[in-house]
Amino acid sequence: MKIVIMAWRNLLRQKRRTLITLSALIVGLCGVVVFQGYITSLMRNFRDSTIRSGIGHLQIAQAPGYYQDGEFNPYAYALANADSLQAGLKAMPEVHAVFPSTGFTSIAGEGDKSVTLLVKGYPAERMYFSSSSRRETPPADRFELGALVEGSAPAPQEHDRLVLGETAARILGAKPGSVVTLMAVLPNGGLNGRDFTVSGIYHSPGRDKIFAFTDYDTAVDFTGITAPPVLHVLARSVNAAGGVESRLPRGLAVRTWHDLATYYVQVNTMFSGFLSVIRAIILLVTLFIMANTMNRIVRERMREWGTLRAMGTKKGQILLVVVLEGCFQGIVGAAIGIVIGFGVSALINAAGGVPFTAGGQRVAVRLIIDAGSVWWNVIPAALFAAAASFLPGLRAVRLSPSQCLRQL
């Protein structure tokens, strides 16, 4: 305990020099906290939008093969006892909504123009299209499938309606009210054709050329499937999805949003790497600055080390004092930097957040401040600072007491 108190008192002997030494760490970690809050907010919004873009928190299928080719061949993966499974899921308090979906590949034609479409069928009351002119918060029990450019989504009582992507509609020359003929291959190898009325046109980058949407009942009637190939579960929170999965009957092929959202995982990994590199650079700069400072401190206190050695203090205890002093500097600098970073983040949030453009819409990103940013910054800072103090500490114990006392 005396060694710890001595190291803390040494830290406070020259407060100005200590603060100057820690300025790089304070400013750097302040920036890291703000950047981490920004990235966390972006990725959380991206995660939620990915879940509600047609994945759900959980997907339940009859066989694992559905997740490889089920969207293009749903007829081979009829889900047994889908109605009873759906009723059981709805009774769970963690479940916000559960509903089936299906899809089929078709050739859409109007006049002399055609395009290949993957048509997804969801219950009409579970489809949501935001406005292209303003950012809206989608209902928690629906999929947000894009932004409507023209027209409207199919109502629950409307059938044979189609929501086309903006790119596909431009290729076909279709508008709301246009009639588009879809041709699709059925399970028995036959063809089925039907006229669909375009009820709306949506915009979604990367999706609006391939994907079109209709209501689930129309898709079932068109394809003739006897059972849905998959059930989507929207849980009340991301954490609640694990509890739902653990209570499902065995023998089903279950995938979580994390298993299916490969693009989200890639982007999140990339941003996490950016953050780790930035933190490592800041800590390395701090290590060199602190090592230089601790070298000066050790030289200035040579007579103190000699006096302590002459009084019977062991080499290891003196080394521990120096290392603890550096460790305390890292902890104090990190704590100050994090507190300032929290304050800056709060000011940014009070000002409305950081402007960000997503999908052609301008939104304000509010920084997320959590306890994770404390431990991920304080612990590495303390370790790096202790490492920076180790070599100067060895210098303090390398000389004999008489040699230390002769130092000027």
mmCIF file of C-alpha atoms in Angstrom, residues 17 29-30 181 210 256 264 348 364 401:
data_model
loop_
_atom_site.group_PDB
_atom_site.id
_atom_site.type_symbol
_atom_site.label_atom_id
_atom_site.label_comp_id
_atom_site.label_asym_id
_atom_site.label_seq_id
_atom_site.Cartn_x
_atom_site.Cartn_y
_atom_site.Cartn_z
ATOM 1 C CA ARG A 17 4.451 18.530 -16.512
ATOM 2 C CA LEU A 29 -8.883 9.474 -26.483
ATOM 3 C CA CYS A 30 -11.398 12.309 -26.559
ATOM 4 C CA THR A 181 -47.437 -9.557 -67.045
ATOM 5 C CA ILE A 210 -34.127 -7.083 -59.101
ATOM 6 C CA THR A 256 -30.431 -15.304 -36.685
ATOM 7 C CA TYR A 264 -23.553 -5.810 -42.139
ATOM 8 C CA ILE A 348 -23.002 17.308 -30.370
ATOM 9 C CA ALA A 364 -28.777 13.447 -38.071
ATOM 10 C CA PRO A 401 22.990 3.098 -4.006
#
